[in-house]
XYZ file of C-alpha atoms in Angstrom:
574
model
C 33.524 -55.950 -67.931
C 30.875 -53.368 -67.673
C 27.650 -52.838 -65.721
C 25.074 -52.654 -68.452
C 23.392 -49.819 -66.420
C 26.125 -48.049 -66.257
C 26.601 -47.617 -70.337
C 22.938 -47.075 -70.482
C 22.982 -43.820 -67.941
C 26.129 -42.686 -70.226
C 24.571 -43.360 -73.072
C 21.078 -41.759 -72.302
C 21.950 -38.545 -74.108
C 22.953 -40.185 -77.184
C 20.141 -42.515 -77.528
C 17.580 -39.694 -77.101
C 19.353 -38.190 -80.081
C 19.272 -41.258 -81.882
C 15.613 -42.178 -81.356
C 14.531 -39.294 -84.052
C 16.314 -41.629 -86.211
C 14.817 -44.431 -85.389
C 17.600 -46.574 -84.105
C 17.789 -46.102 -81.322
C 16.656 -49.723 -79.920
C 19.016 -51.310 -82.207
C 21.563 -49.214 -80.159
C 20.176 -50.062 -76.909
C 20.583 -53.660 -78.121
C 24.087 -54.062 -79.063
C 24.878 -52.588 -75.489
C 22.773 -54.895 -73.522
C 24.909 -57.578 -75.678
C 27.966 -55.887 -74.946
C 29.131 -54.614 -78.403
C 28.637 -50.694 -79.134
C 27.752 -49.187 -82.470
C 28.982 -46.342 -83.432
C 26.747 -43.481 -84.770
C 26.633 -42.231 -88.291
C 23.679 -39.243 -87.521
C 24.407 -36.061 -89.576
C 23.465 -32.438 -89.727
C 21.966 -30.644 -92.507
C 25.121 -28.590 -91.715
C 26.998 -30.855 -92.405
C 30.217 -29.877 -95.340
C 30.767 -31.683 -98.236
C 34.020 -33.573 -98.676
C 36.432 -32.970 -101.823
C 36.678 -34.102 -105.180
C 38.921 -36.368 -104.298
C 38.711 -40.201 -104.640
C 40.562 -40.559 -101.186
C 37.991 -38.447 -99.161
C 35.627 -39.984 -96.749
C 31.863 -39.146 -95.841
C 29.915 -40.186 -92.882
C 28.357 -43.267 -93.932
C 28.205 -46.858 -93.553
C 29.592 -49.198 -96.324
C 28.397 -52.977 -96.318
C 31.206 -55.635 -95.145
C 33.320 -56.991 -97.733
C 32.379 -60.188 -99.196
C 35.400 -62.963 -98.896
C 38.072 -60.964 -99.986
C 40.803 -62.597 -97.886
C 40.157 -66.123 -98.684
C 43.450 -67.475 -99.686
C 47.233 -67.089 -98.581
C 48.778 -64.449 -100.448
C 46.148 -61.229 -99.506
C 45.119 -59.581 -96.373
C 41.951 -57.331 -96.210
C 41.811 -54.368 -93.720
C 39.343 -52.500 -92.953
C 39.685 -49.014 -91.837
C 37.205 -46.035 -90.358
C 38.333 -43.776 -92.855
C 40.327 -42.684 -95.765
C 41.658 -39.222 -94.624
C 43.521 -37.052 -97.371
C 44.630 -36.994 -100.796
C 48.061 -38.047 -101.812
C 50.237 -35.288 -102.640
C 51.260 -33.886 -99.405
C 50.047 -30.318 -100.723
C 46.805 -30.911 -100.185
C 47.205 -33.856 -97.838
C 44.774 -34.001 -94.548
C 45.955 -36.593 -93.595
C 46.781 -39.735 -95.552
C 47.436 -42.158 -92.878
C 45.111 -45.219 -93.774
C 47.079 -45.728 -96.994
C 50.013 -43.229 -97.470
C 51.862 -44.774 -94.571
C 52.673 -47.910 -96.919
C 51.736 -46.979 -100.005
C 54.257 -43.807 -100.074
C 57.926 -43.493 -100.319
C 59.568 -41.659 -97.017
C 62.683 -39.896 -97.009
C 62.888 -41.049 -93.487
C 61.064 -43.662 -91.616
C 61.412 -45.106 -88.483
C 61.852 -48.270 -86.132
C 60.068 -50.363 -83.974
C 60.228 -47.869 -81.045
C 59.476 -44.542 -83.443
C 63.290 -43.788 -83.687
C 64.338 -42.642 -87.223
C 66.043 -44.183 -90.081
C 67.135 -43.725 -93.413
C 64.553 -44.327 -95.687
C 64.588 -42.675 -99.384
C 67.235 -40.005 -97.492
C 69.981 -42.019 -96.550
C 71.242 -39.120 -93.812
C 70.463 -35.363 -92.943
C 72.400 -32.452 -91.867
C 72.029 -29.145 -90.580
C 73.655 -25.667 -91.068
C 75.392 -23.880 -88.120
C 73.025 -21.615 -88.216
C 69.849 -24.408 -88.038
C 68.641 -22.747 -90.905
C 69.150 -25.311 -93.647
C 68.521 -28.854 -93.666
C 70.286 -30.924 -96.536
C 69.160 -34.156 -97.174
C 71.167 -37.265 -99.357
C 68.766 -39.395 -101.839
C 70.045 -43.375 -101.624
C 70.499 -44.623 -105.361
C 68.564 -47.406 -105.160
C 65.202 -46.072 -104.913
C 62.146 -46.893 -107.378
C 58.854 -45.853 -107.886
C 56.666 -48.539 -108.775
C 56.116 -47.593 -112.678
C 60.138 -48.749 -112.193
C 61.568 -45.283 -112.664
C 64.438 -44.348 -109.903
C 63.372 -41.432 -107.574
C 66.261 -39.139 -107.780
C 66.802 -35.884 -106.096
C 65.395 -33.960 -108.726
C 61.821 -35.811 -107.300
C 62.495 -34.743 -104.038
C 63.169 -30.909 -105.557
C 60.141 -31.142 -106.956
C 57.971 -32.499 -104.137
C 59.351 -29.533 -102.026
C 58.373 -26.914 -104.575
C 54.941 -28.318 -104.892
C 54.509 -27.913 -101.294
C 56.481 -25.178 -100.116
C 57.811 -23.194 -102.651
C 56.012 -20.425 -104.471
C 52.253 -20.502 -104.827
C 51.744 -23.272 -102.278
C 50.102 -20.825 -99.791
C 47.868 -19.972 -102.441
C 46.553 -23.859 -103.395
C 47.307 -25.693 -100.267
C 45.222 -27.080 -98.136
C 47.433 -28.770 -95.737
C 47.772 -26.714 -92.945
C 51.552 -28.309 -92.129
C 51.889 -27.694 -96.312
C 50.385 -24.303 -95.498
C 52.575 -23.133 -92.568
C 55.958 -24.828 -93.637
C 55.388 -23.147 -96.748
C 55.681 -19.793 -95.054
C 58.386 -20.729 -93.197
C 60.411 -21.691 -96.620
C 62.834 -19.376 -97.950
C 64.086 -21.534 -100.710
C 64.399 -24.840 -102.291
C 66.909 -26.676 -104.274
C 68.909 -29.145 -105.879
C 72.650 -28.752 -104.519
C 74.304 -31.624 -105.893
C 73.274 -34.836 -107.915
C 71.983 -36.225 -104.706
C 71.223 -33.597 -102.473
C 68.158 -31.300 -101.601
C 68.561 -28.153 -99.629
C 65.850 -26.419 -97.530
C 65.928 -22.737 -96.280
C 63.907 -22.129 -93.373
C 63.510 -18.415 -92.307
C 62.885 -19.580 -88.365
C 64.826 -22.394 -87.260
C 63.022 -25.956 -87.876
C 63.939 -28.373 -85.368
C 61.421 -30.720 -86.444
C 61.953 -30.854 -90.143
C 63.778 -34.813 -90.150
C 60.426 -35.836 -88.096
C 58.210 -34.176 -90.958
C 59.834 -36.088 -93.452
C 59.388 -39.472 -91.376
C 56.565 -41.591 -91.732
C 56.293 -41.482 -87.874
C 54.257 -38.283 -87.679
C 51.484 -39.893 -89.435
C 51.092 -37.466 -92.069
C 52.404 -37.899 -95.457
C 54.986 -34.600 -95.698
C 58.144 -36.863 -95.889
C 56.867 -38.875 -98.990
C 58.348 -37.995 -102.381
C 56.181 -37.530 -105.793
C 57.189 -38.296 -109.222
C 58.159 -35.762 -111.217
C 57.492 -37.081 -114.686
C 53.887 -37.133 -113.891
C 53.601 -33.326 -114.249
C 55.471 -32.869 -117.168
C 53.917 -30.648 -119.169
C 51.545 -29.171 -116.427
C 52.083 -26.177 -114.084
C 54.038 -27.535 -110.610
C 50.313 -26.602 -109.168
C 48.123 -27.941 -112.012
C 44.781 -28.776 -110.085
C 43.707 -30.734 -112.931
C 47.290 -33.061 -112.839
C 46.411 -33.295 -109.220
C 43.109 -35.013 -109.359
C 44.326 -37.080 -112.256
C 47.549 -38.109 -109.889
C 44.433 -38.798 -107.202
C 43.406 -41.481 -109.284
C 47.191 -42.735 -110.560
C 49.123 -42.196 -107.374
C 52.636 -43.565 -108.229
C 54.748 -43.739 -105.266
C 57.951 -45.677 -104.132
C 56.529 -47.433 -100.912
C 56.448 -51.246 -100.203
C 52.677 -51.401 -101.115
C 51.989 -50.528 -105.175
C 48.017 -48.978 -106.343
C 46.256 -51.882 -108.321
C 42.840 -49.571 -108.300
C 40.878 -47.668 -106.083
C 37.301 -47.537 -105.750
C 36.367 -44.257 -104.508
C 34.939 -44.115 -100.877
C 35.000 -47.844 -101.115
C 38.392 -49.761 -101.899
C 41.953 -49.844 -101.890
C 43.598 -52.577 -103.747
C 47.308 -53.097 -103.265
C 50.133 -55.471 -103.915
C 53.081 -56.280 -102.308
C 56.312 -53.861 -104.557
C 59.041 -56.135 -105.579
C 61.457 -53.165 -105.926
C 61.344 -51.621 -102.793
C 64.685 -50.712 -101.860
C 64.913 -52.371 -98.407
C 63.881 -56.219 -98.586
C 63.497 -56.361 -94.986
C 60.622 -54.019 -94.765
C 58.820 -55.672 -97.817
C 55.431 -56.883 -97.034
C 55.468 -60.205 -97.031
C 51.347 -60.831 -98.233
C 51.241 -60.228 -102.262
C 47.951 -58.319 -101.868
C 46.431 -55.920 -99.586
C 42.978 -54.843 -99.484
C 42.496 -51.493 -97.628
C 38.096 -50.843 -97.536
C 36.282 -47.840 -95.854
C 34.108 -49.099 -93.182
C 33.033 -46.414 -90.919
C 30.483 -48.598 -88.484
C 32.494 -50.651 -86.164
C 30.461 -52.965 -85.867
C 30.261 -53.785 -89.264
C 34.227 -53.881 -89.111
C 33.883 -56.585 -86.198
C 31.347 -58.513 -87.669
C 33.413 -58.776 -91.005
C 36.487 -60.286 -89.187
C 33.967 -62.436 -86.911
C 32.360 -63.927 -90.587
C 36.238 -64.291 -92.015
C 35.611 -61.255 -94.697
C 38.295 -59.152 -92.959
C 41.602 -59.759 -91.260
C 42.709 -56.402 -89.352
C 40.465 -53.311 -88.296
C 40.392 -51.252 -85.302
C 37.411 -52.017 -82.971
C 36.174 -51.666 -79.304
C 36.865 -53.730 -76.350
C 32.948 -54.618 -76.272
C 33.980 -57.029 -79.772
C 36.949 -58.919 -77.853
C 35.159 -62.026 -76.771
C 33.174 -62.326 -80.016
C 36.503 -61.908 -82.025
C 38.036 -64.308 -79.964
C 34.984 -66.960 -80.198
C 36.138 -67.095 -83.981
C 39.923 -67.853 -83.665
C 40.770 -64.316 -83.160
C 42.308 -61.773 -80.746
C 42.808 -58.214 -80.019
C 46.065 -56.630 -80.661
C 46.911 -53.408 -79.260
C 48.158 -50.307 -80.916
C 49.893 -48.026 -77.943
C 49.333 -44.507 -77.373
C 47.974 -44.316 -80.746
C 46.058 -41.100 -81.073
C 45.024 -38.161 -78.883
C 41.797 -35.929 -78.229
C 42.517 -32.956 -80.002
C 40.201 -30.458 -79.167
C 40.689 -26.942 -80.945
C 38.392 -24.111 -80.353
C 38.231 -22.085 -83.538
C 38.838 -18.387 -83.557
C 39.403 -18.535 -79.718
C 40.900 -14.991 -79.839
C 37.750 -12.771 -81.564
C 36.103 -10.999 -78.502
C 32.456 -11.675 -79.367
C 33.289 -15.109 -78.886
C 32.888 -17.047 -75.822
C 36.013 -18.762 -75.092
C 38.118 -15.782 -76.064
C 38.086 -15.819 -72.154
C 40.743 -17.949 -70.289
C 38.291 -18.597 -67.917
C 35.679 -20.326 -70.514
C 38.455 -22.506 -71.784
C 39.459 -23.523 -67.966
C 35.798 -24.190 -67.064
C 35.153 -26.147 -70.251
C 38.309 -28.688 -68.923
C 37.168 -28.440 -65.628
C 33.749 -29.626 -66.299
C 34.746 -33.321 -68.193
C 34.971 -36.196 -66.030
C 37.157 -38.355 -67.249
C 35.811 -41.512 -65.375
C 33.279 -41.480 -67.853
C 35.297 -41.292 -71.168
C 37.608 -44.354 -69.091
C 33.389 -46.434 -69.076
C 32.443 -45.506 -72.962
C 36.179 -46.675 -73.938
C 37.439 -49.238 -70.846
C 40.827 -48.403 -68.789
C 43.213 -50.571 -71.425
C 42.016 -47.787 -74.242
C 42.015 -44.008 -72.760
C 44.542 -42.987 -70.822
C 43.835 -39.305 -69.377
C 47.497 -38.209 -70.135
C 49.310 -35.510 -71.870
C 48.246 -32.209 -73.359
C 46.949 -32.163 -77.317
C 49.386 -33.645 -79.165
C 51.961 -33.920 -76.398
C 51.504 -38.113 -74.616
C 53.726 -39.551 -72.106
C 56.514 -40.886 -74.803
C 56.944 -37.710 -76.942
C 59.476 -34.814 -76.347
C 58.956 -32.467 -73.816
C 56.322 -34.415 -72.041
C 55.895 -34.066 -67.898
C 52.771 -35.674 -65.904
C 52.195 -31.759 -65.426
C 50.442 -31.271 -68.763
C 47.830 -34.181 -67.617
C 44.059 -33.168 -68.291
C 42.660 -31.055 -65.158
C 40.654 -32.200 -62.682
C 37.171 -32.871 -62.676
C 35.318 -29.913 -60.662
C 32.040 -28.804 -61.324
C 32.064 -25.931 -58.568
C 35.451 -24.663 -60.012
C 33.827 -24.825 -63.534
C 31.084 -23.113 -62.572
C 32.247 -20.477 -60.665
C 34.834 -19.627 -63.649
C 32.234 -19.976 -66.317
C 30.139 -17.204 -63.860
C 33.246 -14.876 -63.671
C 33.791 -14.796 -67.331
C 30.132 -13.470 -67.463
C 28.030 -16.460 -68.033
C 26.252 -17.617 -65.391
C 24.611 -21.056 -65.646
C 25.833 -20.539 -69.371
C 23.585 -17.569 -69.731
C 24.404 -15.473 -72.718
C 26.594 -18.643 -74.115
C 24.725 -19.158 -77.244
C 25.030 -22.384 -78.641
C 28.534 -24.261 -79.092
C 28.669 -26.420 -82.579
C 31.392 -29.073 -81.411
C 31.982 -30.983 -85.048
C 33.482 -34.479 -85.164
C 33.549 -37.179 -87.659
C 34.085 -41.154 -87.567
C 37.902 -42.413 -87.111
C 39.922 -43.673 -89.488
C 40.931 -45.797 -86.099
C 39.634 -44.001 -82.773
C 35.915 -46.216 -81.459
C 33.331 -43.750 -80.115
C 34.446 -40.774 -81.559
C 31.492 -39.385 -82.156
C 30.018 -40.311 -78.882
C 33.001 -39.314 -77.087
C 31.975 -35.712 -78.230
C 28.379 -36.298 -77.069
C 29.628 -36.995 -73.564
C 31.798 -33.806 -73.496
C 28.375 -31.948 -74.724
C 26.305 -33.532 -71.894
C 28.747 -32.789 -69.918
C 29.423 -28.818 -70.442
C 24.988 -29.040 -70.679
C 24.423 -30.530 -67.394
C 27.797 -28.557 -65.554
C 27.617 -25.258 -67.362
C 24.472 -24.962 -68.953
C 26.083 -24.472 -72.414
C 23.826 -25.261 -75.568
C 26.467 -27.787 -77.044
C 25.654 -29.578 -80.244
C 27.237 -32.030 -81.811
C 27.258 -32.149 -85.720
C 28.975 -35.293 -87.549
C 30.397 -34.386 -90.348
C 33.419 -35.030 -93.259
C 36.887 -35.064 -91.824
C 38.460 -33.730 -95.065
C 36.092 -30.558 -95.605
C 36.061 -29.823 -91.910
C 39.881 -29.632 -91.765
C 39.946 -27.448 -94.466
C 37.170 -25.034 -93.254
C 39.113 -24.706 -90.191
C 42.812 -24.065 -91.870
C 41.630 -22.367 -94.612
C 38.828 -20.284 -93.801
C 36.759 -18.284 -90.887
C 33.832 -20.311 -91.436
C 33.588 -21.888 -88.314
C 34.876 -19.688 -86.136
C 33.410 -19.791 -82.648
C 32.916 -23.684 -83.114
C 34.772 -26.033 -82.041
C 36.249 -29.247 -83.255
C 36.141 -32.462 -81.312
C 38.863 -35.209 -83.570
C 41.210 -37.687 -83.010
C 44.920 -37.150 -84.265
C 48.208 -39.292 -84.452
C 50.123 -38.872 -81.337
C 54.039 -37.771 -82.463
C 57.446 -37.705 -80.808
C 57.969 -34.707 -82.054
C 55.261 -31.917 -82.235
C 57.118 -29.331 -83.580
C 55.609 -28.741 -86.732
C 51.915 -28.623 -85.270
C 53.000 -26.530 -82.400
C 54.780 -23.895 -85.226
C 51.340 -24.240 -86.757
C 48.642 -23.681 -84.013
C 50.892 -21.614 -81.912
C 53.841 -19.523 -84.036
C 52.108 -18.271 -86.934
C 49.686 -15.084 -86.686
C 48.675 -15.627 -90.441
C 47.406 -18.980 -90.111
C 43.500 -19.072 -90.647
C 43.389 -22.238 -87.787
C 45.913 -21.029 -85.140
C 44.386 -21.331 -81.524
C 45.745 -17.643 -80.551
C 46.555 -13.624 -81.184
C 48.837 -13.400 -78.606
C 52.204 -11.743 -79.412
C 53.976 -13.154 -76.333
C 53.033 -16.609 -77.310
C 54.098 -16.501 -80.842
C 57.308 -15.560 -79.983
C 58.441 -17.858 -77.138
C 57.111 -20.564 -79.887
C 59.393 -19.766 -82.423
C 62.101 -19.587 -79.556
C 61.813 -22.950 -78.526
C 60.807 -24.218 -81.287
C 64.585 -23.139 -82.297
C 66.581 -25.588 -79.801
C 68.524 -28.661 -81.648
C 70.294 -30.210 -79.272
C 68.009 -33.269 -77.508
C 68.145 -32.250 -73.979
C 68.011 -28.513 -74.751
C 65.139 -29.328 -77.085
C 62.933 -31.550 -74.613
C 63.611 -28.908 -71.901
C 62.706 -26.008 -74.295
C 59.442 -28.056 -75.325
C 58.404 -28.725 -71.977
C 58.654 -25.155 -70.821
C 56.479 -24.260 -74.010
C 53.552 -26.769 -73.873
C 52.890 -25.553 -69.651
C 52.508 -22.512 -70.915
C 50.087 -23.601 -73.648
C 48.493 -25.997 -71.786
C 47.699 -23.278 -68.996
C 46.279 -21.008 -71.455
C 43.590 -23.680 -72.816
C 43.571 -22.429 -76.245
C 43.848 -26.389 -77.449
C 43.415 -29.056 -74.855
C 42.873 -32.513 -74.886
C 41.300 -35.492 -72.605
C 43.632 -38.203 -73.513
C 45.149 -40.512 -75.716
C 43.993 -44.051 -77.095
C 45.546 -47.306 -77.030
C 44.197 -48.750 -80.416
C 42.532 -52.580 -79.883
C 42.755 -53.986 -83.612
C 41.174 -56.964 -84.368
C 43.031 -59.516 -86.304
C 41.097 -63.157 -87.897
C 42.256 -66.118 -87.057
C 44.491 -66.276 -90.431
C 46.638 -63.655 -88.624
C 49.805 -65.028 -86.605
C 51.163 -62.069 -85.174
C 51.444 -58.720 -86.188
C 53.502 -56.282 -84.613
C 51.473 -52.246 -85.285
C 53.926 -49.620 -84.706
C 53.344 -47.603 -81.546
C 51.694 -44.132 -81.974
C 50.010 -45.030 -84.963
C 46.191 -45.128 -85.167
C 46.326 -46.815 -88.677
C 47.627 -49.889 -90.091
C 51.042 -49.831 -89.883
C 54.468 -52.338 -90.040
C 52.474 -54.543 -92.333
C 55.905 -56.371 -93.276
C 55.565 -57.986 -89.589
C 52.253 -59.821 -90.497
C 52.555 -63.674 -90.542
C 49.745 -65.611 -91.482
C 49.121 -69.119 -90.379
């Protein structure tokens, strides 16, 4: 499928890197084979992740041994972990949230939404307040119902007073400051006050944005604790009782999930039909492929280089569509010291990426060089206009010189930090071509630094750590982005927004105010050009996710813009 030569002159940066520690051979050998590895080479720089048993660090685990032998489990591996489980301090929960948490909406086979735990939603006049209806026939899985008084709660421990002060969500962190009040406004209703108008709020609460926002938390579990107790928070970490179709058996920190199948989840047609699940952190991907090769594992994301040797063992590639985007933030972009404070930085940065060669380290069927950040072909508000621009050298160079950096001259170096994907191949050495590439166009010093998704997320929304850096990460693609456009783009106080301009912040919050679906998507679209002009976040692309399934697997039907495992209740097993 692809010249070995080819992969090797890509690659030639990477391995150099590599050879210091010493693997680089075996890397040169899996792509003379065909299969890639992906690279787990750190920085003494590098942050360290959260108490947390759900965080993830850079390293290899060893492929499980056998755990799917028999008919009533399934074993999935997974890049990554992500976040913790209450949505306060949630990074992103993805790999297990998704099925293990209770949404108060959810959504179908084509990301449309659905009652979940909220059987329907409603607006104010004014767009100000959303009131959602909790269905009576909801249970966590200790067997207690989940009432509105849960759903109160939930909302108070992420947006009501003191969340800015503990979160570290940055969609806890900025819908908490957009929160005027919370509360209970009949036996099975929950209000929300917004002070700017929310159009987005029913997606947040969906399980189709990928984050974990719309899940709800018992209450019980905090009696007797402060709403905010940190201590209650870690212990919930490691007891997280939720009321989604996949129950916590035990958790193995940085290793293991164990799951089974909830008998009382409220809708029997979304109940998984396997009695266990085994969710395990395997960061190498080749590892991952190897495992469902040998039988160990059943579903994990891989590369199109593992195809033939999945399918040599009675397996196949399924494919996850427009599952995740290139989200590329630069950090602090509006400080005048700092390089790309200049529009003309940011423009030469795009400029310089060829995207013919992120379309050779992934294939054609997996990056797509569509759409702007967050923003891919089937969300609202999306036109071919917000495409990644053009690949031009002179252009880039000529721009880089008229921002006052000739040949990258008075630069300084550029820290671009990354981490391995929960689902994303080649993350890490899809930021190594971008650095090769702004090195050899621009002359930049550009260094990447692999490091822990959960402390890097929270040194850039909580902090001015890393300011003048940049971030180089996957994310799950959306329908609807308002919340993370409200976050990067319409709040000045937010410690990771990509901007300080005044203009900006308030034709966000003005479009971000349109209801109506046709008003909305034109309101949206008019929004991200401008944004996407600007260059304060851009992006290369999205991903179409190949997952390998074993031969045990019949079909399974993943959800589209979802880079983790998702619509497990579709699995059939041979």
């Amino acid at each position: 499928r692809r010249k070995v030569m080819d992969r090797l002159k890509l690659t030639s940066h990477i391995v150099s890197k590599l050879i210091v520690l010493g693997i680089a051979s075996a890397l040169l050998m899996t792509i003379a084979c065909g299969t890639a590895t992906e690279t787990t080479s750190t920085s003494s720089s590098d942050t360290a992740s959260t108490s947390s048993g759900a965080t993830a660090k850079p390293t290899s685990a060893p492929a499980p041994k056998s755990t799917s032998s028999g008919e009533d489990k399934v074993t999935i591996l997974v890049g990554g972990w992500g976040g913790r489980f209450a949505p306060l301090y949630n990074s992103g929960c993805h790999a297990f949230g998704i099925n293990h948490g209770g949404f108060l909406v959810r959504s179908d086979e084509n990301r449309q939404a659905i009652p979940g735990i909220a059987t329907d939603w409603q607006v104010s006049d004014d767009g100000l307040t959303w009131t959602f209806t909790v269905r009576d026939n909801a249970l966590f899985h200790d067997g207690q119902p989940v009432t509105a008084d849960d759903v109160e709660f939930t909302w108070l421990q992420t947006w009501g007073p003191g969340a800015v002060e503990v979160a570290t969500s940055a969609t806890a962190i900025n819908n908490a400051k957009n929160t005027v009040k919370v509360e209970k406004t009949a036996s099975n209703q929950v209000s929300v006050t917004h002070k700017d108008v929310a159009s987005g709020f029913p997606s947040l609460m969906s399980d189709f944005t990928g984050s974990c926002h719309g899940l709800v938390l018992p209450k019980k579990f905090w009696d007797g604790a402060d709403i905010h107790d940190q201590d209650r928070a870690v212990e919930y970490d490691q007891n997280p009782i939720a009321a989604g179709p996949l129950k916590m058996l035990d958790i193995i920190p940085d290793e293991k999930m164990a799951f089974e199948s909830f008998d009382g989840y409220y809708d029997k047609d979304r109940q998984i039909p396997i009695k266990y699940v085994d969710l395990f952190k395997v960061p190498d991907l080749a590892t991952r492929a190897a495992a469902l090769e040998a039988g160990d594992a059943d579903i994990a994301p891989v590369s199109l280089d593992e195809q033939k040797r999945i399918q040599k063992s009675g397996g196949k590639l399924v494919w996850g569509p427009e599952a995740s985007y290139f989200r590329i933030q630069l950090l602090g972009a509006w400080i005048p010291d700092i390089p790309f404070s200049k529009k003309e930085v940011r423009q030469a940065m795009q400029y310089a990426l060829d995207m013919d060669q992120f379309k050779a380290l992934y294939g054609e069927e997996v990056f797509v060089p569509k759409g702007w950040a967050y923003v891919t072909p089937a969300s609202i508000g999306y036109s071919k206009e917000l495409d990644a621009y053009e690949h031009n050298p002179k252009k880039a160079k000529e721009l880089l010189a008229q921002a006052g950096f000739p040949n990258g001259e008075g630069f300084g170096p550029l820290i671009i930090n990354t981490w391995h994907s929960q689902g994303v191949p080649f993350l890490p050495e899809s930021a190594e071509l971008a650095a090769n590439m702004w090195r050899e166009v621009l002359g930049i010093q550009a260094e990447v630094r692999v490091g822990d998704e959960v402390a890097i997320k929270k040194a850039a929304n909580s902090s001015d750590t890393i300011y003048g850096q940049l971030i180089w990460r996957d994310n799950e693609a959306r329908v609807d982005g308002v919340s993370i456009t409200r976050s990067g783009f319409g709040d000045p106080s937010n410690k990771g927004r990509a901007h300080e301009d005044q203009a900006i912040f308030d034709a966000t919050v003005k479009a971000l105010s349109v209801i109506p679906p046709v008003e909305k998507d034109q309101a949206l679209r008019g929004l991200y050009q401008t944004l996407r002009d600007e260059g304060y976040r851009f992006s290369i692309g999205y991903v179409n996710i190949p997952w390998g399934v074993s031969s045990r697997i019949a079909d399974w039907k993943p959800q589209p813009m979802a880079f983790y495992p998702s619509a497990l209740h579709t699995i059939k097993l041979k």
